[in-house]
Amino acid sequence: MDKQDKINEILENRDKFRSLDVTVLEDYTEEPIPDPSPRFTKLMDIYYVMKNTIDMEYPYWYNRSWWQNEGDLPEIRRAKAEAFALEHMTPTIWPQELLVMNKTKNWRGAFCFPWVDASFFNAQAEALLAQADAPALAEADKMSVVGAGGGNVTKSFGNVVSIAQKFGLRKEEIPVLVKVARYWNECSVEVKTQEYSELIPEYYKYKAYRDSVLVMFDSWAIPQGREVMNYYLPLEYGFDKLLELCDEKIAEDLGHVEHNDCLLGMSHGYYYIAMKEMIKGLIQWAENYAKKAKFLASIETDPLQKKDYEDIAVVMHNIAHKQPSSFREALQLTLLLHYAEVNEDPQSGQSIGRLGQILQPFYAKDLREGKITEEEAIELIELYRIKITSIECFASSGVTGGVLSGNTFNNLGVGGLNHDGLSAVTPLEYVIVEASSRAKTTQPTISVLYDEKLPEDFLLKCARCTKLGIGFPAFMNNQTGMNFMLRHYGEEGMNIDDARAWMLGGCLESAPCCFQPLHYDGKTTWIPGGAGPTSGTGVHFTGLPKVLELVLTNGVDKRTGIKVFEPHGHKLDTFEDLWDAWTMYLRECIEVSLKVNNIQMDIWGKINPPVFTSLLKPDCFTKGQILTSMGGRYMGVHNFESCGTVTFVNAMTSIRKNVYDDKKYTLAEMTDAMLNNFGFKTAFETGVFSPDHREATELAPKYEKIFYDCVNAPKFGNADKYADQQMVDYEDRMTPWIYGLQNCYGKDYYMCQISVSTHGPQGAITLADAGGRLAGTTYSDGSVSAAAATDKNGVYAVFESATCYDHSRNQNAQMNVKIHPSAVKGANGTRKLLDVIRAYMRKGGFHVQFNITSSKTLRSAQAKPEDYRDLMVRVAGFTQYWCEIGKPIQDEVIYRTEYDQ
Amino acid sequence: MKHYECRNYLSLDCEKGMCAIDKVLVPMDGEGSDACPRFTDGFLCKFCKNFANADEHGIGTCSGFEKKDWAYADCGAFTCEKFIRQ
């Protein structure tokens, strides 16, 4: 072999190792995307007519076990209750399925968690028993609008009662709901957090924040989620082996205290007893599906369907005990773990993680041995998408509609870097993107961890999928994400290896992860997975424009009459003084809310310990420690989440321009105009929440000039440094200060820049602002995209503004872009789209996502939702069916600036 | 008897399910909700010997486990280790 042959062989082997061609594609073309598999189509036909349903099986069995084990240790009692509930739920398998299991016996099923929140039901017990529709109670609930179409049960009918405007519950189960909820009337997480929070001297202030909807979220309501699953232990060992390991650790640890471990010393043994109970429950849960599949096979006459059931029985029995021995078994096991996780607590945003990297060893072995074809793998991923899309979360209507828009945003990551610092893209990730292009469902949403090292053909494949108008993949900057990880988790020991494993928890919450060594197929593969508790709780959804409004009204909420803050005492005679007053109010709000939040998360962890999560998350099993008892590797996961950032920036810019610099108006005149909504009707009066809809009143002429000047003041998103400076100032004032705050685990807080869907309800409670936005209309979406219709200089100018500060200082920064499909048509269009993405990433932008659809289509869909059942749009960091989104957010999406070239 | 009380009923949501034999959607209430001649008792607490004394809401007593407790008639029992068909 001569020298050149040797070089060629090395290069060939390198490509084999990567399994990818990483060269730039000069002759890129696009073939039509094939239809999804017949199985997918048949199952989706059923999905489209499914109603969201809650039932009482899980709560009943949980409740029974919990009270029968009164007096046991909290973690063991909880493990027994969770296991007992999982073991006793009815397993349902539908024809055509290859992957099975669900949250409940129903397709889009969910259930209530009265041990977390019982007041919602107890307050309405009589009404429920009278079979009346359950009214929303909390102020945030009233301001939240749930979409009226699709699977949402917004009104009661026949023998079905609407709960939280979203779920249907059978009337015969109402007495069961009421009976179970009453057990928890005085001891739910909600009640206990309330009891101890009220002992904080400033609690009355927190109540004012919540009653005025300045702060929209209680952490106890969805105490898990916005984090990344870690499937490692069961994939590495299988459940039987984990049981053995528990026995070994119990023998070692029970009654034994390590030197100086006086705080948790005796708890390690109890931890493994709890894990053993939990694992036994998981095994039985899987076996129940095997039993059901065998039963269905026994009554089936169609030989193909019978074979399907028999195969399911084998898969479920195997994963109940052993390390998976095939790609299908491994995928099914991750589903089991995912469902167990989302059944532990009310939660949203439980990220799947980088599934295509985690399961690649299983896929590669099957492919090599001829046990699976690429098409069969695509079909499995298509079916997997239905399963994840069907995950529902039961919460109050404020959380369900106002925060989540009915979505549970289970996020799947692709790309990024592997343990060795090379492109992490795997052949299975091509399969995942291909399946997601063919099989259009809302979940899992896909996040590309964009890195310059990723193969061009892979990025083009992802961009092409985005072009389909399904809102994903979204693109996140891998290097910016890693920088945030190192900046924030460095103090907890994060190094470059773990930083490379990062992933989004939920839609956009960068979450700490790590790599672990999976031994399979005769080799070791370092697979990524989550390594901390929820990274999406804390002081959440604080309306920045509302704080400014309260500065101008000297602390009084004009909508409700509530005194939210004491008078600030600032003269506001300089722009700097206005900033100081605003900063003072916001910081006070955060400091008080932080105390309450810390109590909420601490009480949750103590009385409702997350035992299942504590099985999976590193290093709980190694240390023998529950996650919330500092068992996790990274615990600095709580944050301050703002809402309406750009609306606030535009309002401040207008005041700076019109009041302080040009002196066209006094601050009093500006405030008067805002209080009178510039002479227009409010959004609640018109029923239209889009900022472009205006109906004049007789006062309009009086405010015509000031309104004109406010609308035409400089706006963020135009590469105008005058406007962008307010964003920089906001960052500089808040980011360093936030780092001084501590969460309940004694770790630093950080800034989070997303609003999810709260820009709808929080806009609804905010008066007009100096940027020209009218009362009640939605805030700007995202956190760095321009407010709708205010960006006049094109998308690159938006990027210039958006990157006026270093995005790696915060957990995230959200950029929404709406493009008309004609602008990215064909193979050239895909390249153009990737160029746009790349331009933003190279400037350091953290995230960009696209709605590639026309406003005309959306308007038609709003008028005739029944004709657009499968239409999807990108909302915050997730994709949702158009007909299942509330009207305020629909209006906002329609109104976003649409780029057509 | 109703479809949803049948052994072959696969639950879908709060208003309908699927017949595992015919693979068609069947309603829980109203027209078309009555079971067909192939009806076989399903796995529900109300068909279990350990379930008794149901009140007007279907809440009764389960004596199947070590500790007696309340239970409800329409609770699924396919997975219950103490289920004994009446």
PDB file of C-alpha atoms in Angstrom, chain A residues 352-546:
ATOM      1  CA  ILE A 352     -36.120  14.025  26.163  1.00  0.00           C
ATOM      2  CA  GLY A 353     -32.568  15.154  25.648  1.00  0.00           C
ATOM      3  CA  ARG A 354     -30.318  14.112  22.800  1.00  0.00           C
ATOM      4  CA  LEU A 355     -32.152  10.889  22.041  1.00  0.00           C
ATOM      5  CA  GLY A 356     -30.371  10.221  18.751  1.00  0.00           C
ATOM      6  CA  GLN A 357     -27.030  10.177  20.529  1.00  0.00           C
ATOM      7  CA  ILE A 358     -28.267   8.178  23.500  1.00  0.00           C
ATOM      8  CA  LEU A 359     -29.814   5.405  21.387  1.00  0.00           C
ATOM      9  CA  GLN A 360     -27.286   5.374  18.536  1.00  0.00           C
ATOM     10  CA  PRO A 361     -25.431   2.302  19.907  1.00  0.00           C
ATOM     11  CA  PHE A 362     -28.657   0.281  19.849  1.00  0.00           C
ATOM     12  CA  TYR A 363     -29.587   1.502  16.380  1.00  0.00           C
ATOM     13  CA  ALA A 364     -26.104   0.872  14.984  1.00  0.00           C
ATOM     14  CA  LYS A 365     -26.036  -2.713  16.247  1.00  0.00           C
ATOM     15  CA  ASP A 366     -29.486  -3.532  14.858  1.00  0.00           C
ATOM     16  CA  LEU A 367     -28.628  -1.931  11.537  1.00  0.00           C
ATOM     17  CA  ARG A 368     -25.348  -3.829  11.287  1.00  0.00           C
ATOM     18  CA  GLU A 369     -26.972  -7.130  12.153  1.00  0.00           C
ATOM     19  CA  GLY A 370     -29.835  -6.580   9.729  1.00  0.00           C
ATOM     20  CA  LYS A 371     -32.440  -6.506  12.500  1.00  0.00           C
ATOM     21  CA  ILE A 372     -33.801  -3.145  11.404  1.00  0.00           C
ATOM     22  CA  THR A 373     -33.820  -0.996   8.286  1.00  0.00           C
ATOM     23  CA  GLU A 374     -33.619   2.768   8.165  1.00  0.00           C
ATOM     24  CA  GLU A 375     -37.259   2.893   7.024  1.00  0.00           C
ATOM     25  CA  GLU A 376     -38.333   0.773   9.991  1.00  0.00           C
ATOM     26  CA  ALA A 377     -36.453   3.085  12.329  1.00  0.00           C
ATOM     27  CA  ILE A 378     -38.150   6.090  10.718  1.00  0.00           C
ATOM     28  CA  GLU A 379     -41.523   4.451  11.302  1.00  0.00           C
ATOM     29  CA  LEU A 380     -40.707   3.856  14.965  1.00  0.00           C
ATOM     30  CA  ILE A 381     -39.742   7.498  15.419  1.00  0.00           C
ATOM     31  CA  GLU A 382     -42.959   8.571  13.684  1.00  0.00           C
ATOM     32  CA  LEU A 383     -44.923   6.507  16.194  1.00  0.00           C
ATOM     33  CA  TYR A 384     -42.787   7.886  18.993  1.00  0.00           C
ATOM     34  CA  ARG A 385     -43.823  11.377  17.923  1.00  0.00           C
ATOM     35  CA  ILE A 386     -47.489  10.493  18.428  1.00  0.00           C
ATOM     36  CA  LYS A 387     -46.717   9.206  21.901  1.00  0.00           C
ATOM     37  CA  ILE A 388     -44.922  12.373  22.960  1.00  0.00           C
ATOM     38  CA  THR A 389     -47.516  14.630  21.335  1.00  0.00           C
ATOM     39  CA  SER A 390     -50.181  12.899  23.413  1.00  0.00           C
ATOM     40  CA  ILE A 391     -48.604  13.849  26.761  1.00  0.00           C
ATOM     41  CA  GLU A 392     -50.921  16.241  28.556  1.00  0.00           C
ATOM     42  CA  CYS A 393     -50.461  18.168  31.761  1.00  0.00           C
ATOM     43  CA  PHE A 394     -53.272  18.835  34.165  1.00  0.00           C
ATOM     44  CA  ALA A 395     -52.954  22.172  35.916  1.00  0.00           C
ATOM     45  CA  SER A 396     -55.178  25.159  36.594  1.00  0.00           C
ATOM     46  CA  SER A 397     -56.381  27.081  33.552  1.00  0.00           C
ATOM     47  CA  GLY A 398     -53.851  29.825  34.360  1.00  0.00           C
ATOM     48  CA  VAL A 399     -51.012  27.381  33.971  1.00  0.00           C
ATOM     49  CA  THR A 400     -52.573  25.320  31.196  1.00  0.00           C
ATOM     50  CA  GLY A 401     -53.718  28.172  28.975  1.00  0.00           C
ATOM     51  CA  GLY A 402     -51.867  31.217  30.185  1.00  0.00           C
ATOM     52  CA  VAL A 403     -48.436  29.730  30.599  1.00  0.00           C
ATOM     53  CA  LEU A 404     -48.328  26.591  28.499  1.00  0.00           C
ATOM     54  CA  SER A 405     -50.824  27.264  25.712  1.00  0.00           C
ATOM     55  CA  GLY A 406     -51.888  23.684  26.293  1.00  0.00           C
ATOM     56  CA  ASN A 407     -48.493  22.314  25.335  1.00  0.00           C
ATOM     57  CA  THR A 408     -46.152  20.222  27.469  1.00  0.00           C
ATOM     58  CA  PHE A 409     -43.085  20.984  25.319  1.00  0.00           C
ATOM     59  CA  ASN A 410     -41.035  17.820  25.563  1.00  0.00           C
ATOM     60  CA  ASN A 411     -37.906  18.844  23.741  1.00  0.00           C
ATOM     61  CA  LEU A 412     -35.576  16.592  21.753  1.00  0.00           C
ATOM     62  CA  GLY A 413     -32.072  17.823  21.010  1.00  0.00           C
ATOM     63  CA  VAL A 414     -29.837  17.057  18.055  1.00  0.00           C
ATOM     64  CA  GLY A 415     -26.330  18.172  17.240  1.00  0.00           C
ATOM     65  CA  GLY A 416     -23.951  19.825  19.645  1.00  0.00           C
ATOM     66  CA  LEU A 417     -20.626  18.298  20.544  1.00  0.00           C
ATOM     67  CA  ASN A 418     -19.832  14.867  21.875  1.00  0.00           C
ATOM     68  CA  HIS A 419     -17.628  13.930  24.805  1.00  0.00           C
ATOM     69  CA  ASP A 420     -14.543  14.293  22.621  1.00  0.00           C
ATOM     70  CA  GLY A 421     -15.445  17.759  21.421  1.00  0.00           C
ATOM     71  CA  LEU A 422     -16.352  16.637  17.900  1.00  0.00           C
ATOM     72  CA  SER A 423     -19.674  16.866  16.121  1.00  0.00           C
ATOM     73  CA  ALA A 424     -22.147  14.781  18.099  1.00  0.00           C
ATOM     74  CA  VAL A 425     -24.481  14.231  15.131  1.00  0.00           C
ATOM     75  CA  THR A 426     -25.306  10.546  14.656  1.00  0.00           C
ATOM     76  CA  PRO A 427     -26.997   8.611  11.843  1.00  0.00           C
ATOM     77  CA  LEU A 428     -29.970   8.150  14.143  1.00  0.00           C
ATOM     78  CA  GLU A 429     -30.362  11.919  14.305  1.00  0.00           C
ATOM     79  CA  TYR A 430     -30.806  11.959  10.525  1.00  0.00           C
ATOM     80  CA  VAL A 431     -33.539   9.374  11.045  1.00  0.00           C
ATOM     81  CA  ILE A 432     -35.171  11.521  13.722  1.00  0.00           C
ATOM     82  CA  VAL A 433     -35.200  14.631  11.539  1.00  0.00           C
ATOM     83  CA  GLU A 434     -36.450  12.617   8.567  1.00  0.00           C
ATOM     84  CA  ALA A 435     -39.274  11.093  10.598  1.00  0.00           C
ATOM     85  CA  SER A 436     -40.188  14.496  11.994  1.00  0.00           C
ATOM     86  CA  SER A 437     -40.339  15.937   8.479  1.00  0.00           C
ATOM     87  CA  ARG A 438     -42.691  13.204   7.331  1.00  0.00           C
ATOM     88  CA  ALA A 439     -44.827  12.819  10.435  1.00  0.00           C
ATOM     89  CA  LYS A 440     -46.125  16.224  11.381  1.00  0.00           C
ATOM     90  CA  THR A 441     -47.009  16.417  15.048  1.00  0.00           C
ATOM     91  CA  THR A 442     -46.402  19.116  17.611  1.00  0.00           C
ATOM     92  CA  GLN A 443     -44.066  17.073  19.769  1.00  0.00           C
ATOM     93  CA  PRO A 444     -41.344  16.427  20.448  1.00  0.00           C
ATOM     94  CA  THR A 445     -40.153  19.773  19.290  1.00  0.00           C
ATOM     95  CA  ILE A 446     -36.587  19.560  18.024  1.00  0.00           C
ATOM     96  CA  SER A 447     -33.719  21.801  19.023  1.00  0.00           C
ATOM     97  CA  VAL A 448     -30.572  21.881  16.937  1.00  0.00           C
ATOM     98  CA  LEU A 449     -27.556  22.675  19.087  1.00  0.00           C
ATOM     99  CA  TYR A 450     -25.882  24.610  16.309  1.00  0.00           C
ATOM    100  CA  ASP A 451     -22.112  24.376  16.160  1.00  0.00           C
ATOM    101  CA  GLU A 452     -19.752  25.209  13.326  1.00  0.00           C
ATOM    102  CA  LYS A 453     -18.520  21.621  13.522  1.00  0.00           C
ATOM    103  CA  LEU A 454     -21.877  20.134  12.501  1.00  0.00           C
ATOM    104  CA  PRO A 455     -22.114  18.559   9.025  1.00  0.00           C
ATOM    105  CA  GLU A 456     -23.553  20.832   6.378  1.00  0.00           C
ATOM    106  CA  ASP A 457     -25.941  18.219   5.011  1.00  0.00           C
ATOM    107  CA  PHE A 458     -27.360  17.695   8.475  1.00  0.00           C
ATOM    108  CA  LEU A 459     -27.931  21.401   9.010  1.00  0.00           C
ATOM    109  CA  LEU A 460     -29.603  21.634   5.601  1.00  0.00           C
ATOM    110  CA  LYS A 461     -31.821  18.692   6.493  1.00  0.00           C
ATOM    111  CA  CYS A 462     -32.834  20.466   9.693  1.00  0.00           C
ATOM    112  CA  ALA A 463     -33.444  23.763   7.882  1.00  0.00           C
ATOM    113  CA  ARG A 464     -35.582  21.966   5.357  1.00  0.00           C
ATOM    114  CA  CYS A 465     -37.681  20.478   8.144  1.00  0.00           C
ATOM    115  CA  THR A 466     -38.130  23.967   9.608  1.00  0.00           C
ATOM    116  CA  LYS A 467     -39.364  25.160   6.216  1.00  0.00           C
ATOM    117  CA  LEU A 468     -42.310  22.795   6.413  1.00  0.00           C
ATOM    118  CA  GLY A 469     -44.044  25.333   8.643  1.00  0.00           C
ATOM    119  CA  ILE A 470     -44.172  23.129  11.715  1.00  0.00           C
ATOM    120  CA  GLY A 471     -42.118  25.544  13.785  1.00  0.00           C
ATOM    121  CA  PHE A 472     -39.157  23.250  14.417  1.00  0.00           C
ATOM    122  CA  PRO A 473     -36.345  22.534  14.554  1.00  0.00           C
ATOM    123  CA  ALA A 474     -35.347  25.677  16.375  1.00  0.00           C
ATOM    124  CA  PHE A 475     -31.653  26.516  16.434  1.00  0.00           C
ATOM    125  CA  MET A 476     -29.668  27.114  19.608  1.00  0.00           C
ATOM    126  CA  ASN A 477     -26.106  28.306  19.714  1.00  0.00           C
ATOM    127  CA  ASN A 478     -24.032  25.475  21.134  1.00  0.00           C
ATOM    128  CA  GLN A 479     -21.035  27.600  22.045  1.00  0.00           C
ATOM    129  CA  THR A 480     -23.187  30.244  23.732  1.00  0.00           C
ATOM    130  CA  GLY A 481     -24.979  27.511  25.658  1.00  0.00           C
ATOM    131  CA  MET A 482     -21.686  25.964  26.752  1.00  0.00           C
ATOM    132  CA  ASN A 483     -20.393  29.361  27.828  1.00  0.00           C
ATOM    133  CA  PHE A 484     -23.457  29.892  29.968  1.00  0.00           C
ATOM    134  CA  MET A 485     -22.964  26.462  31.518  1.00  0.00           C
ATOM    135  CA  LEU A 486     -19.349  27.132  32.421  1.00  0.00           C
ATOM    136  CA  ARG A 487     -20.130  30.645  33.657  1.00  0.00           C
ATOM    137  CA  HIS A 488     -22.973  29.537  35.880  1.00  0.00           C
ATOM    138  CA  TYR A 489     -22.136  25.983  36.941  1.00  0.00           C
ATOM    139  CA  GLY A 490     -18.369  26.393  37.143  1.00  0.00           C
ATOM    140  CA  GLU A 491     -18.658  26.996  40.876  1.00  0.00           C
ATOM    141  CA  GLU A 492     -20.345  23.617  41.232  1.00  0.00           C
ATOM    142  CA  GLY A 493     -17.466  21.965  39.421  1.00  0.00           C
ATOM    143  CA  MET A 494     -18.701  21.891  35.847  1.00  0.00           C
ATOM    144  CA  ASN A 495     -15.872  21.336  33.397  1.00  0.00           C
ATOM    145  CA  ILE A 496     -15.731  21.425  29.612  1.00  0.00           C
ATOM    146  CA  ASP A 497     -16.815  17.756  29.344  1.00  0.00           C
ATOM    147  CA  ASP A 498     -20.092  18.284  31.164  1.00  0.00           C
ATOM    148  CA  ALA A 499     -20.602  21.657  29.470  1.00  0.00           C
ATOM    149  CA  ARG A 500     -20.559  19.862  26.111  1.00  0.00           C
ATOM    150  CA  ALA A 501     -23.447  17.667  27.283  1.00  0.00           C
ATOM    151  CA  TRP A 502     -25.841  20.599  27.855  1.00  0.00           C
ATOM    152  CA  MET A 503     -29.341  20.610  26.447  1.00  0.00           C
ATOM    153  CA  LEU A 504     -32.536  22.610  26.681  1.00  0.00           C
ATOM    154  CA  GLY A 505     -34.813  21.695  29.548  1.00  0.00           C
ATOM    155  CA  GLY A 506     -38.298  22.511  28.344  1.00  0.00           C
ATOM    156  CA  CYS A 507     -38.530  24.834  25.413  1.00  0.00           C
ATOM    157  CA  LEU A 508     -35.617  27.153  26.056  1.00  0.00           C
ATOM    158  CA  GLU A 509     -34.232  26.657  29.533  1.00  0.00           C
ATOM    159  CA  SER A 510     -30.589  25.702  29.143  1.00  0.00           C
ATOM    160  CA  ALA A 511     -30.090  22.884  31.601  1.00  0.00           C
ATOM    161  CA  PRO A 512     -26.984  21.259  33.076  1.00  0.00           C
ATOM    162  CA  CYS A 513     -26.182  17.768  31.820  1.00  0.00           C
ATOM    163  CA  CYS A 514     -23.308  15.313  31.819  1.00  0.00           C
ATOM    164  CA  PHE A 515     -21.958  12.333  29.876  1.00  0.00           C
ATOM    165  CA  GLN A 516     -22.045   8.793  31.266  1.00  0.00           C
ATOM    166  CA  PRO A 517     -20.445   5.632  29.869  1.00  0.00           C
ATOM    167  CA  LEU A 518     -22.938   3.227  28.292  1.00  0.00           C
ATOM    168  CA  HIS A 519     -21.565  -0.279  27.806  1.00  0.00           C
ATOM    169  CA  TYR A 520     -23.331  -1.910  24.900  1.00  0.00           C
ATOM    170  CA  ASP A 521     -22.392  -3.857  21.790  1.00  0.00           C
ATOM    171  CA  GLY A 522     -18.933  -4.533  23.146  1.00  0.00           C
ATOM    172  CA  LYS A 523     -17.924  -0.906  23.436  1.00  0.00           C
ATOM    173  CA  THR A 524     -18.293   2.185  25.582  1.00  0.00           C
ATOM    174  CA  THR A 525     -20.289   5.169  24.368  1.00  0.00           C
ATOM    175  CA  TRP A 526     -20.496   8.371  26.378  1.00  0.00           C
ATOM    176  CA  ILE A 527     -24.154   9.341  26.330  1.00  0.00           C
ATOM    177  CA  PRO A 528     -25.541  12.711  27.481  1.00  0.00           C
ATOM    178  CA  GLY A 529     -28.341  13.226  29.992  1.00  0.00           C
ATOM    179  CA  GLY A 530     -29.758  15.723  32.481  1.00  0.00           C
ATOM    180  CA  ALA A 531     -27.835  16.332  35.692  1.00  0.00           C
ATOM    181  CA  GLY A 532     -29.958  18.657  37.806  1.00  0.00           C
ATOM    182  CA  PRO A 533     -33.511  19.370  38.977  1.00  0.00           C
ATOM    183  CA  THR A 534     -35.894  21.674  37.160  1.00  0.00           C
ATOM    184  CA  SER A 535     -34.065  24.574  35.590  1.00  0.00           C
ATOM    185  CA  GLY A 536     -37.270  26.424  34.965  1.00  0.00           C
ATOM    186  CA  THR A 537     -38.604  27.495  38.292  1.00  0.00           C
ATOM    187  CA  GLY A 538     -38.021  30.523  40.431  1.00  0.00           C
ATOM    188  CA  VAL A 539     -39.442  34.030  40.263  1.00  0.00           C
ATOM    189  CA  HIS A 540     -41.382  33.639  37.091  1.00  0.00           C
ATOM    190  CA  PHE A 541     -43.159  35.694  34.520  1.00  0.00           C
ATOM    191  CA  THR A 542     -42.736  39.140  35.932  1.00  0.00           C
ATOM    192  CA  GLY A 543     -44.124  41.700  33.535  1.00  0.00           C
ATOM    193  CA  LEU A 544     -41.382  44.265  32.985  1.00  0.00           C
ATOM    194  CA  PRO A 545     -43.776  46.762  31.316  1.00  0.00           C
ATOM    195  CA  LYS A 546     -46.132  46.374  34.264  1.00  0.00           C
TER     196      LYS A 546
END
